[in-house]
PDB file of C-alpha atoms in Angstrom:
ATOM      1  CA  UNK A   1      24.519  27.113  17.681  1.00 59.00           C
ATOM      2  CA  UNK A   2      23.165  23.798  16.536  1.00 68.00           C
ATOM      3  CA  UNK A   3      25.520  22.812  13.459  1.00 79.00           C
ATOM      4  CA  UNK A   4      24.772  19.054  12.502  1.00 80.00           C
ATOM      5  CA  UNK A   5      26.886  17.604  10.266  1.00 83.00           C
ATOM      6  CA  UNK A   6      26.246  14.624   8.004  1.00 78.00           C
ATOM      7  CA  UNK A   7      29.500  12.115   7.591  1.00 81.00           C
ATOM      8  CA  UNK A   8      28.589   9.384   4.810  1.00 73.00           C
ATOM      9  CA  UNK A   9      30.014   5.954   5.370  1.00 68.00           C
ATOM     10  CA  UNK A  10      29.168   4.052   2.048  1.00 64.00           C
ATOM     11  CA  UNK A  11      28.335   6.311  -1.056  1.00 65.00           C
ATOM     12  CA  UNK A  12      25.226   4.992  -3.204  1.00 62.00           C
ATOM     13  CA  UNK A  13      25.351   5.565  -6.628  1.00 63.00           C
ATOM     14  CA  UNK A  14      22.803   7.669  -8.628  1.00 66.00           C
ATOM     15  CA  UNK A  15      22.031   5.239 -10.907  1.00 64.00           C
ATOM     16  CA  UNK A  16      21.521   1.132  -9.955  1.00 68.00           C
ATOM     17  CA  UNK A  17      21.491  -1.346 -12.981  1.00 77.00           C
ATOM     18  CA  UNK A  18      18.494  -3.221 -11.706  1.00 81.00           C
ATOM     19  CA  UNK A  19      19.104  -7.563 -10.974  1.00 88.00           C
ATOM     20  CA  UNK A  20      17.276  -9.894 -13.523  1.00 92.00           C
ATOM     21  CA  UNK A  21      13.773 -10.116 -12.829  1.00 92.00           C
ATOM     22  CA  UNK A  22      12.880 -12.884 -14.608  1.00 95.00           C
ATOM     23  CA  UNK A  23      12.235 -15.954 -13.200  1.00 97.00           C
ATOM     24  CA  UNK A  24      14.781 -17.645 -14.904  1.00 97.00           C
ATOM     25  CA  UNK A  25      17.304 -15.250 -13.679  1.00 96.00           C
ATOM     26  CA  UNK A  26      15.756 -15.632 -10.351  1.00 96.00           C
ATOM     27  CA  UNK A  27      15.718 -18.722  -9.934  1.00 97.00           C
ATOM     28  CA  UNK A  28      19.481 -18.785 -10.429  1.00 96.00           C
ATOM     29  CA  UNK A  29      19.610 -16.995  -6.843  1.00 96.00           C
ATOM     30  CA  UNK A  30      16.814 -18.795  -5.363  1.00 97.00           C
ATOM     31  CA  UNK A  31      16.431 -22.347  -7.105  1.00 97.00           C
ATOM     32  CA  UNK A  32      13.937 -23.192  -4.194  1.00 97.00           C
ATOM     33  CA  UNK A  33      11.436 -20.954  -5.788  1.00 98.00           C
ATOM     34  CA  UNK A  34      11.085 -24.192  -8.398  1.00 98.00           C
ATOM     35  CA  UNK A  35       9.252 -25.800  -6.010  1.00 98.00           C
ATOM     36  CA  UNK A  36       6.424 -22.515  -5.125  1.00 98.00           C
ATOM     37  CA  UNK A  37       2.935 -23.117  -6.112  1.00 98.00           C
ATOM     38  CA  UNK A  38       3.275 -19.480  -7.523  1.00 98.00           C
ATOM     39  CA  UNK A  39       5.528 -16.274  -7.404  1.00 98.00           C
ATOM     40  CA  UNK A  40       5.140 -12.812  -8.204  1.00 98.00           C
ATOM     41  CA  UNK A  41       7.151  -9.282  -8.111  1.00 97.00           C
ATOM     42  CA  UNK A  42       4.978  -6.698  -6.655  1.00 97.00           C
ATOM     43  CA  UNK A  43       5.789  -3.292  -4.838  1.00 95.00           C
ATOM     44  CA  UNK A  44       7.235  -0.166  -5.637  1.00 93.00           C
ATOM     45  CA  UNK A  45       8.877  -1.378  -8.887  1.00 92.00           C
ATOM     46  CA  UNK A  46       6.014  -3.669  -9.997  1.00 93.00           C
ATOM     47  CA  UNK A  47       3.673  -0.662  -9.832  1.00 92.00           C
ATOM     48  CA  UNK A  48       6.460   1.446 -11.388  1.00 91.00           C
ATOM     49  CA  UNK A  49       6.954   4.037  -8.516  1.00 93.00           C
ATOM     50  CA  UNK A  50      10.504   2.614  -7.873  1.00 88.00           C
ATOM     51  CA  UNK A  51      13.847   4.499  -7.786  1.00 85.00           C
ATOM     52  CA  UNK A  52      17.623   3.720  -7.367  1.00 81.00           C
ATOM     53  CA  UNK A  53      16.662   2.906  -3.257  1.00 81.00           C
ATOM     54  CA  UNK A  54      13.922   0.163  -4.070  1.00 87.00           C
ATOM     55  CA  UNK A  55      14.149  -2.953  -2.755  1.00 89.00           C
ATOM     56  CA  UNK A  56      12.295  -5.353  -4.905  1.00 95.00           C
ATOM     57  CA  UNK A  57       9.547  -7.350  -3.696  1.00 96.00           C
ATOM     58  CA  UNK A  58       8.811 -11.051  -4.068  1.00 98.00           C
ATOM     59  CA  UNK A  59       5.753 -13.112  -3.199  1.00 98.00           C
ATOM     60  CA  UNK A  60       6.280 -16.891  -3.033  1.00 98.00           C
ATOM     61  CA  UNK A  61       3.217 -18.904  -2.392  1.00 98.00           C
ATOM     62  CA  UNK A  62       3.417 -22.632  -1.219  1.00 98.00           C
ATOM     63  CA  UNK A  63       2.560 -25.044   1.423  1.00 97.00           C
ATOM     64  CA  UNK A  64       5.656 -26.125   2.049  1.00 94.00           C
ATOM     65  CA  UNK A  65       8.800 -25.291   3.540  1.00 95.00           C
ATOM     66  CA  UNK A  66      11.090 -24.176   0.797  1.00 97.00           C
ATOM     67  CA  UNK A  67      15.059 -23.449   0.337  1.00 96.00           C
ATOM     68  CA  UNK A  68      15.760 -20.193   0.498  1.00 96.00           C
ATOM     69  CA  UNK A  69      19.766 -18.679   0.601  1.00 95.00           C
ATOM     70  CA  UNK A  70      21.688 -18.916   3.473  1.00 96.00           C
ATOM     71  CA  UNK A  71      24.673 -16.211   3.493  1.00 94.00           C
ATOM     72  CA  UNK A  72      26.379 -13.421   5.221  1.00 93.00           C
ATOM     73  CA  UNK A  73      23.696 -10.867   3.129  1.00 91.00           C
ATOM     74  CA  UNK A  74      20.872 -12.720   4.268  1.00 95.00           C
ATOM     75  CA  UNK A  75      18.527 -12.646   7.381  1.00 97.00           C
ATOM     76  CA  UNK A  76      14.932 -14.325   8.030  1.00 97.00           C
ATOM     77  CA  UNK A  77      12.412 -14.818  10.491  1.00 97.00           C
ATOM     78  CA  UNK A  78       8.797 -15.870  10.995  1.00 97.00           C
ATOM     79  CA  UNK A  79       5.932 -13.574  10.687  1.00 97.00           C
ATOM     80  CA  UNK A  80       2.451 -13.993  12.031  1.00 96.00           C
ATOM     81  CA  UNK A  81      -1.146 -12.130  12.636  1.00 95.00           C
ATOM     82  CA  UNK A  82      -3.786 -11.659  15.035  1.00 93.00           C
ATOM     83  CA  UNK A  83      -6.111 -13.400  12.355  1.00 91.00           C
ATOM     84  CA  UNK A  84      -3.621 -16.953  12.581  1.00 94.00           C
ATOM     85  CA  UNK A  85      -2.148 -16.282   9.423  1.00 96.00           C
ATOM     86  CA  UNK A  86       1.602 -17.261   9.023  1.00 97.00           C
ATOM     87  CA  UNK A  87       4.600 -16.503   6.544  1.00 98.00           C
ATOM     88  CA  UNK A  88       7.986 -16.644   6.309  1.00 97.00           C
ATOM     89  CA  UNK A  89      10.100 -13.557   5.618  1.00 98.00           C
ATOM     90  CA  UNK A  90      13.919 -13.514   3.135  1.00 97.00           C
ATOM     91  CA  UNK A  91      15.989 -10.795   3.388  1.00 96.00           C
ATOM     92  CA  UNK A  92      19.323  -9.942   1.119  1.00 95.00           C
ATOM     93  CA  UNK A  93      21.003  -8.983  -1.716  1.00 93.00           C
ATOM     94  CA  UNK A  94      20.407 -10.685  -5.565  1.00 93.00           C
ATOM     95  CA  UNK A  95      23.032  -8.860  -7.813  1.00 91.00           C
ATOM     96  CA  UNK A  96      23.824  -5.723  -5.339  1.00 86.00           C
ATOM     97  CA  UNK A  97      19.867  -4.629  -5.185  1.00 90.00           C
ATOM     98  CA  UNK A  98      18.087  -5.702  -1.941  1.00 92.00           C
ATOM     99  CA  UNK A  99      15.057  -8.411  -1.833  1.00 95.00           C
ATOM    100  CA  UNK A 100      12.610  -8.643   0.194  1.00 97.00           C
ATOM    101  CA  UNK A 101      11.288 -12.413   0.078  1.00 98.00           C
ATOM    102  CA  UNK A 102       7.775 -13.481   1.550  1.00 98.00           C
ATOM    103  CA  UNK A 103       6.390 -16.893   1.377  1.00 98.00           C
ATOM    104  CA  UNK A 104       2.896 -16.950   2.078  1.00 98.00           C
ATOM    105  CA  UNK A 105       0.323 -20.234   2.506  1.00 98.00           C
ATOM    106  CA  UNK A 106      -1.596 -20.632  -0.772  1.00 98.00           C
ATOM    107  CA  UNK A 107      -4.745 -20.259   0.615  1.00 97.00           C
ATOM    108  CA  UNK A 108      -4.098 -17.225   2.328  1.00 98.00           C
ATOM    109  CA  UNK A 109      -5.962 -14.606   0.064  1.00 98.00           C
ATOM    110  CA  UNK A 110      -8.958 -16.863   0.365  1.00 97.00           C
ATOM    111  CA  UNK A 111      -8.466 -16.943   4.031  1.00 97.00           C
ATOM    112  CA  UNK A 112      -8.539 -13.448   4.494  1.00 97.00           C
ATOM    113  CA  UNK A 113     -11.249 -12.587   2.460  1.00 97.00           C
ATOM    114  CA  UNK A 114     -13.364 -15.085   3.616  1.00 97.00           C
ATOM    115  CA  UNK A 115     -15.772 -12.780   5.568  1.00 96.00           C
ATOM    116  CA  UNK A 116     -15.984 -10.264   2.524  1.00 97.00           C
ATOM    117  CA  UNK A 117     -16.965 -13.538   0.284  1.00 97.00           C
ATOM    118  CA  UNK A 118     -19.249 -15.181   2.521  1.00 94.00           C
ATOM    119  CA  UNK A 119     -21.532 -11.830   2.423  1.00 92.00           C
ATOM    120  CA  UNK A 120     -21.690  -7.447   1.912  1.00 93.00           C
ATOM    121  CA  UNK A 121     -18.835  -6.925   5.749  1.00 94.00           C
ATOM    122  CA  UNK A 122     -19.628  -3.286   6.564  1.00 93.00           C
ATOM    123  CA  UNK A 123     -16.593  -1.963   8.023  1.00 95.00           C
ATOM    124  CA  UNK A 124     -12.783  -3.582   7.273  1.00 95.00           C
ATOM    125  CA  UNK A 125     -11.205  -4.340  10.200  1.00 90.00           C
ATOM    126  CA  UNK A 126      -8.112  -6.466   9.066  1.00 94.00           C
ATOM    127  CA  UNK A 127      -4.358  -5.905  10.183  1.00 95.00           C
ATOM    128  CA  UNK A 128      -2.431  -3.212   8.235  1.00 94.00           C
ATOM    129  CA  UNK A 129       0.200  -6.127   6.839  1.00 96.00           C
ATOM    130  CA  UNK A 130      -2.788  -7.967   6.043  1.00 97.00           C
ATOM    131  CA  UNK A 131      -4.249  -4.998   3.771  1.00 96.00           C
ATOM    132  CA  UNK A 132      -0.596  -4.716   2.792  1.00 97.00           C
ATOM    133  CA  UNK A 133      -0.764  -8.632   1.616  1.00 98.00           C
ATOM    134  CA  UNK A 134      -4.007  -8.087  -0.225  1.00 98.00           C
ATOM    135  CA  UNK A 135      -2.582  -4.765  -2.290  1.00 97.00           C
ATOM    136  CA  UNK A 136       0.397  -6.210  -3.266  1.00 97.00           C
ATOM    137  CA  UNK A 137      -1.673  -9.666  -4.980  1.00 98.00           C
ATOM    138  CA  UNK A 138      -4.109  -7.138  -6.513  1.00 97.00           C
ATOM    139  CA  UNK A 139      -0.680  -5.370  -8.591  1.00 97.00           C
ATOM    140  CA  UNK A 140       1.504  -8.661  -8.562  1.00 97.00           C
ATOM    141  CA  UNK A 141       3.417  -9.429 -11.715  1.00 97.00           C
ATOM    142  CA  UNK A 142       3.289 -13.311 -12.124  1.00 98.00           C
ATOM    143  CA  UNK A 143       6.803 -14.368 -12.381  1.00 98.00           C
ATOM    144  CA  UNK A 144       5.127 -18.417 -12.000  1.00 98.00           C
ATOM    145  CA  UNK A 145       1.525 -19.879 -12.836  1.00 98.00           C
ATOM    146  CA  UNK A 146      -0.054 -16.946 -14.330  1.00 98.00           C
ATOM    147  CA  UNK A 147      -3.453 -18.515 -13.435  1.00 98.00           C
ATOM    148  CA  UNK A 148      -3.161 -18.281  -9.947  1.00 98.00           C
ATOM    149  CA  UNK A 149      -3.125 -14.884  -9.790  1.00 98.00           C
ATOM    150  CA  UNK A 150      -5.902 -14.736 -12.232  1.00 98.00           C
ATOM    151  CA  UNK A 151      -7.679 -16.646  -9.852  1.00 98.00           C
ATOM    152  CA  UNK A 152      -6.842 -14.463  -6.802  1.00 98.00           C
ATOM    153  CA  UNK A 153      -7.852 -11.283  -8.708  1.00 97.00           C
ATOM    154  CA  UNK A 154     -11.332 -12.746 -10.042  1.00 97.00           C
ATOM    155  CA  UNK A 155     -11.849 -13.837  -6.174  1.00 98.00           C
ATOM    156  CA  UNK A 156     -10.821 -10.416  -4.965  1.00 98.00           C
ATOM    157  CA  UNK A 157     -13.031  -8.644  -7.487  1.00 96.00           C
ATOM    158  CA  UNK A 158     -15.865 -10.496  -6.246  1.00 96.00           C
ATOM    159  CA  UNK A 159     -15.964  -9.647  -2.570  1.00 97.00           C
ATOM    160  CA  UNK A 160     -17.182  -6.914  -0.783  1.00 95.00           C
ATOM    161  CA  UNK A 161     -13.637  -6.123   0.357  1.00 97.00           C
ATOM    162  CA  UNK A 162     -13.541  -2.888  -1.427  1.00 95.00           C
ATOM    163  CA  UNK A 163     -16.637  -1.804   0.019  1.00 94.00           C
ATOM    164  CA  UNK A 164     -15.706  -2.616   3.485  1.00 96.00           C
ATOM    165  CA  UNK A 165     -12.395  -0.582   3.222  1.00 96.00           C
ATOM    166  CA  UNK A 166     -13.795   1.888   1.830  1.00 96.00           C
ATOM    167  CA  UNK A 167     -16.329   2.711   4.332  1.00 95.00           C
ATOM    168  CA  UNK A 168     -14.361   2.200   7.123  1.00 96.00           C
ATOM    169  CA  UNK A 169     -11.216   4.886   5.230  1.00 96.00           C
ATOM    170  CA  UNK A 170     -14.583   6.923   5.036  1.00 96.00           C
ATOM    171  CA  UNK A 171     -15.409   6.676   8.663  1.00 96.00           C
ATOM    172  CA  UNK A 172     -11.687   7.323   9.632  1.00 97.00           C
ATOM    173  CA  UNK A 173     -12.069  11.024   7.839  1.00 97.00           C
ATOM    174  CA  UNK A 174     -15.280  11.504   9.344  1.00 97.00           C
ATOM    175  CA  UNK A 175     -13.546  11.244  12.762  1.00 98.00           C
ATOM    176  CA  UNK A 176     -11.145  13.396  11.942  1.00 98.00           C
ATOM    177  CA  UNK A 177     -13.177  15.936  10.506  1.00 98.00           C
ATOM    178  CA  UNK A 178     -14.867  15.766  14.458  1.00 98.00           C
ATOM    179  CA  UNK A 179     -11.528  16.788  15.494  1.00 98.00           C
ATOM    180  CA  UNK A 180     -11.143  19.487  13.467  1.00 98.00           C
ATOM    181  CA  UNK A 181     -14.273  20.831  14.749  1.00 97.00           C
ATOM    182  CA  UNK A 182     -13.551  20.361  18.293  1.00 98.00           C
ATOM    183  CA  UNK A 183      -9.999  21.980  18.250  1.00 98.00           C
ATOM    184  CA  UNK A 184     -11.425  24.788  16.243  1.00 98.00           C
ATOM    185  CA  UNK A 185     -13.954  25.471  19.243  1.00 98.00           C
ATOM    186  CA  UNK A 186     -10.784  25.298  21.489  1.00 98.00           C
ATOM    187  CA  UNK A 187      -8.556  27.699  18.929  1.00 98.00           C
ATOM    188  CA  UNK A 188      -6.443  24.859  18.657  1.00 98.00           C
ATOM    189  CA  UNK A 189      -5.233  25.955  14.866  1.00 98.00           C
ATOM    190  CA  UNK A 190      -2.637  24.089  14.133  1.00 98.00           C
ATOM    191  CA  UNK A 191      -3.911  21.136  15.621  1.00 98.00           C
ATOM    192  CA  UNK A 192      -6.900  21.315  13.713  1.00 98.00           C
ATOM    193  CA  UNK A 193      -4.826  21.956  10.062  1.00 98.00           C
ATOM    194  CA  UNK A 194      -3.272  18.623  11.094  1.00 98.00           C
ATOM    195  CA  UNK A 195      -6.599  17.240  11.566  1.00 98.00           C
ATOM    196  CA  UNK A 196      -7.675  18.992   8.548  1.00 98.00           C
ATOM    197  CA  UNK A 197      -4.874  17.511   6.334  1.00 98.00           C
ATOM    198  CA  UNK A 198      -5.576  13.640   7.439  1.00 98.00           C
ATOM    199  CA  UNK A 199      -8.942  13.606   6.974  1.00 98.00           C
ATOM    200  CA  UNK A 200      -8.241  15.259   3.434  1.00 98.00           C
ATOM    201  CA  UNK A 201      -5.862  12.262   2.740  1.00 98.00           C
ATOM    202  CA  UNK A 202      -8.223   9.394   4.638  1.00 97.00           C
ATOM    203  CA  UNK A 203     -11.533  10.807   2.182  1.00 97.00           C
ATOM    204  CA  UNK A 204      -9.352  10.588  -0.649  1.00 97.00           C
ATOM    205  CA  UNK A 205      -8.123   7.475   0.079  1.00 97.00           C
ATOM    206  CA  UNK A 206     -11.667   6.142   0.302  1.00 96.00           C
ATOM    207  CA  UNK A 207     -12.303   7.519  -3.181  1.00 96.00           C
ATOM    208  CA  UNK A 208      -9.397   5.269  -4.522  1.00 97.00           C
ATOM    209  CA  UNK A 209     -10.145   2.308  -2.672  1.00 96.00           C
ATOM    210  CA  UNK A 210     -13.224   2.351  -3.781  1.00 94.00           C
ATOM    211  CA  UNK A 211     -12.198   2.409  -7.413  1.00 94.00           C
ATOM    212  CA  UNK A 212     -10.266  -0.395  -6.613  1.00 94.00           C
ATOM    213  CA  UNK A 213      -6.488   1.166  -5.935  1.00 96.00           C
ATOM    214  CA  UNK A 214      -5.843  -0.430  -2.617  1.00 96.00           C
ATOM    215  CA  UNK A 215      -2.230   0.914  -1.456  1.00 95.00           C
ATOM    216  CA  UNK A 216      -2.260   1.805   2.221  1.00 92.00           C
ATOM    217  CA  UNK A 217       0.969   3.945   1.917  1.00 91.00           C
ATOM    218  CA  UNK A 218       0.362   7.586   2.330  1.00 91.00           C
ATOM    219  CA  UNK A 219       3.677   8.383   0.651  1.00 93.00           C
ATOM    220  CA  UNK A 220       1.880   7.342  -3.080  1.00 95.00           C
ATOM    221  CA  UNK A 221      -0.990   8.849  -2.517  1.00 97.00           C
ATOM    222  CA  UNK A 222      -0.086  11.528  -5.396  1.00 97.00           C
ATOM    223  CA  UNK A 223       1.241   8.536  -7.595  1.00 96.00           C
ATOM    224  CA  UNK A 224      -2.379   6.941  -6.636  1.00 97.00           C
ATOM    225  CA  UNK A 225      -4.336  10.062  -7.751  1.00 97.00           C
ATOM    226  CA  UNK A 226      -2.156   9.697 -10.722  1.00 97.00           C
ATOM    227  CA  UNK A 227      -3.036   5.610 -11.525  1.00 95.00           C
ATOM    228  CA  UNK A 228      -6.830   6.153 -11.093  1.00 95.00           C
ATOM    229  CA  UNK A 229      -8.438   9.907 -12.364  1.00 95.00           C
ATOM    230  CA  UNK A 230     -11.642   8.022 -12.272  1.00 95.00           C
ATOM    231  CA  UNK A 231     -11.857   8.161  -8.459  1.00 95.00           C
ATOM    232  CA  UNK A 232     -12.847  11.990  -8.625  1.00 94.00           C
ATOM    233  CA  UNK A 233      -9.377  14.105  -7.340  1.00 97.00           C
ATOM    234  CA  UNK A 234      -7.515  14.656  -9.631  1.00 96.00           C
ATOM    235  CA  UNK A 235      -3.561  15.265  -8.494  1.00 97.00           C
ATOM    236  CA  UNK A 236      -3.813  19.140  -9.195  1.00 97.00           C
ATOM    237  CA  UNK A 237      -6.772  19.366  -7.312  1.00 97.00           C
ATOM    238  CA  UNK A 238      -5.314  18.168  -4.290  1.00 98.00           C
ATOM    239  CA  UNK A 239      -1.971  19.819  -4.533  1.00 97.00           C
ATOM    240  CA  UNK A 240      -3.796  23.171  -4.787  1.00 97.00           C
ATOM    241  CA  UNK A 241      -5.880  22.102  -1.915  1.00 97.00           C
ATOM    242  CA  UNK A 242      -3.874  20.529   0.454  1.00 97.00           C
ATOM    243  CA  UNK A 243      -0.264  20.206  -0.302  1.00 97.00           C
ATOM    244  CA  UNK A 244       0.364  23.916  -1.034  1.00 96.00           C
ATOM    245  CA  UNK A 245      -0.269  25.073   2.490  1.00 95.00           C
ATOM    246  CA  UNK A 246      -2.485  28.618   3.496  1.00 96.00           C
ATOM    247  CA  UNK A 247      -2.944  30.550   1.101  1.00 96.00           C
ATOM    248  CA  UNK A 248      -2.382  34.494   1.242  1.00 96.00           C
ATOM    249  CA  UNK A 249      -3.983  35.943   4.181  1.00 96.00           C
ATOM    250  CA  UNK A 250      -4.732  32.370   5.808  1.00 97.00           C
ATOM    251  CA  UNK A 251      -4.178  31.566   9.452  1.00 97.00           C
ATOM    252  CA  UNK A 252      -3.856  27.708  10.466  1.00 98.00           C
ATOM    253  CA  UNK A 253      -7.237  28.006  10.863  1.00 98.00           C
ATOM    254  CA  UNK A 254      -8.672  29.358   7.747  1.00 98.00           C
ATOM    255  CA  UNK A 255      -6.561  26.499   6.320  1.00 98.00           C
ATOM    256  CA  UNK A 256      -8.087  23.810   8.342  1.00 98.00           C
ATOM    257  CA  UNK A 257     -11.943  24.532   7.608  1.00 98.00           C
ATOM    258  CA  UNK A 258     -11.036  25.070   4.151  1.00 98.00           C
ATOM    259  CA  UNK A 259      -9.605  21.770   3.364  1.00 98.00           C
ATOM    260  CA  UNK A 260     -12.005  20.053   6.162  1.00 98.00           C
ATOM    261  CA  UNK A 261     -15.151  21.211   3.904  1.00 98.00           C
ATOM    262  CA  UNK A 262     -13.084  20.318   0.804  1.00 98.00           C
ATOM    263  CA  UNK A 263     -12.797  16.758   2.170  1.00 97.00           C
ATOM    264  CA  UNK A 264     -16.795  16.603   3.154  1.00 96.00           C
ATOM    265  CA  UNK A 265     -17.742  17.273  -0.078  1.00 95.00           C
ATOM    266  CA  UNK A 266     -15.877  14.384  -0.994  1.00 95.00           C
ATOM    267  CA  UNK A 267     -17.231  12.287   1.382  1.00 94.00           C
ATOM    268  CA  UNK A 268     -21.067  13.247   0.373  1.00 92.00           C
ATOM    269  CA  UNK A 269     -20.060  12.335  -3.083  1.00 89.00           C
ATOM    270  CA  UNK A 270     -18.912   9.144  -1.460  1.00 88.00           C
ATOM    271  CA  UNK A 271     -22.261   7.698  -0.007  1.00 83.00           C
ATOM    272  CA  UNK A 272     -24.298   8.637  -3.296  1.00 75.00           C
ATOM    273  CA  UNK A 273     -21.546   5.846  -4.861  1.00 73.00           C
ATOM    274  CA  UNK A 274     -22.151   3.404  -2.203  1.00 68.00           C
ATOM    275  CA  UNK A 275     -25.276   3.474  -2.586  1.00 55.00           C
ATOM    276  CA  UNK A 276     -25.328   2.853  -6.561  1.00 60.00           C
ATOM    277  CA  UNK A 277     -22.028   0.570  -6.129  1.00 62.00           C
ATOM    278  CA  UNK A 278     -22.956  -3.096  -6.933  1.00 46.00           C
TER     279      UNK A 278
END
């Protein structure tokens, strides 16, 4: 008989005093931060879905190389994408939490939306940590020159990113909803409930993207439904729907064309808001 057993090495505690996040307290840690263009705390904790295992999350912008901490907490290496874009990645501990440091260019938002201010894109193709980088600017909490961020969020606000993304989160669920189809012609059930339950999550995700609420984390999608009612689902709606499984009497299959018709009606609500979306 399989009998796993779990031995625990380090103990965490229940409850973490969080470090000082303000930038004065920061900058006691990381005094090369004086010389960023700009810095913000965003993640998790910034959108106030942390808990006593958060990291917390800093964005340093600059054109320059700056000082960061060198010690036997610490690690840090280069990051790059597809699209060119470059950064430089920090991290270790700051008063027994973990950080996770990035210093990014500080023209990279206007670099990556470029395309999406230059005219109406119709389907978002950019890299996952690229639609990471853009979510976590849009819920940034300035810790240095305010205005920046302003800036970043009037620039965001005025492209057709949202649009884009949307869409193509739309298209996603449409695929899937094809494959729910198709493995319900082959009585492929649980297949299809799988099917079923990703294009429920990819047509709601359109719905919040399009009302601005850009996270690309399925894990907050509940915390999501929470932030933004507006978008149309609201979080009892799809726990009854999709979280809570067949109901009485369901096979994997019943399940599957349930919630893939609860997620097309979704989607048809969807293009009559593209079309009046400005």
């Amino acid at each position: 008989m399989f009998n796993p057993t779990v031995d625990v090495l380090v103990a965490q505690p229940r409850f973490r005093q969080p470090p000082d996040l303000t930038f004065e307290g920061i900058l006691k840690r990381f005094p090369g931060l004086a010389e960023a263009e700009a810095v913000c705390r965003t993640g998790s904790t910034a959108a106030g879905w942390g808990n006593v295992s958060s990291d917390f999350d800093l964005y340093a912008f600059s054109d320059k190389k700056l000082d960061l901490p060198v010690d036997e907490t610490m690690e840090a290496w280069p990051g790059s994408d597809k699209s060119g874009i470059r950064w430089d990645n920090w991290m270790g501990e700051y008063e027994k939490s973990r950080v996770d440091l990035t210093v990014w260019p500080t023209d990279t938002l206007a670099t990556v939306l470029a395309p999406y201010l230059d005219g109406e894109v119709e389907f978002c193709v950019m890299s996952q940590v690229l639609r990471d980088f853009v979510y976590r600017v849009s819920i940034g909490i300035p810790l240095k020159n305010e205005g920046y961020f302003e800036r970043m969020r009037e620039m965001l606000a005025k492209s057709s990113f949202r649009r884009s993304l949307a869409r193509y989160t739309k298209a996603m669920a449409e695929n899937a909803l094809t494959d729910v189809g198709g493995q319900l012609d082959a009585n492929d059930q649980m297949s299809a409930r799988i099917s079923a339950m990703r294009a429920a999550a990819q047509a709601t995700d359109a719905c919040l993207i399009l009302h601005g609420e850009y996270c690309p984390r399925d894990k907050w999608i509940m915390r999501r439904l929470e932030r933004k009612p507006e978008c149309g689902i609201g979080v009892d709606e799809y726990r009854s729907v999709v979280l809570d499984g067949t109901r009485p009497g369901e096979s994997d299959g019943d399940y599957a064309l349930r919630v893939a018709r609860w997620a097309q009606g979704h989607l048809i609500r969807l293009d009559g808001a593209f079309l009046t979306d400005s």
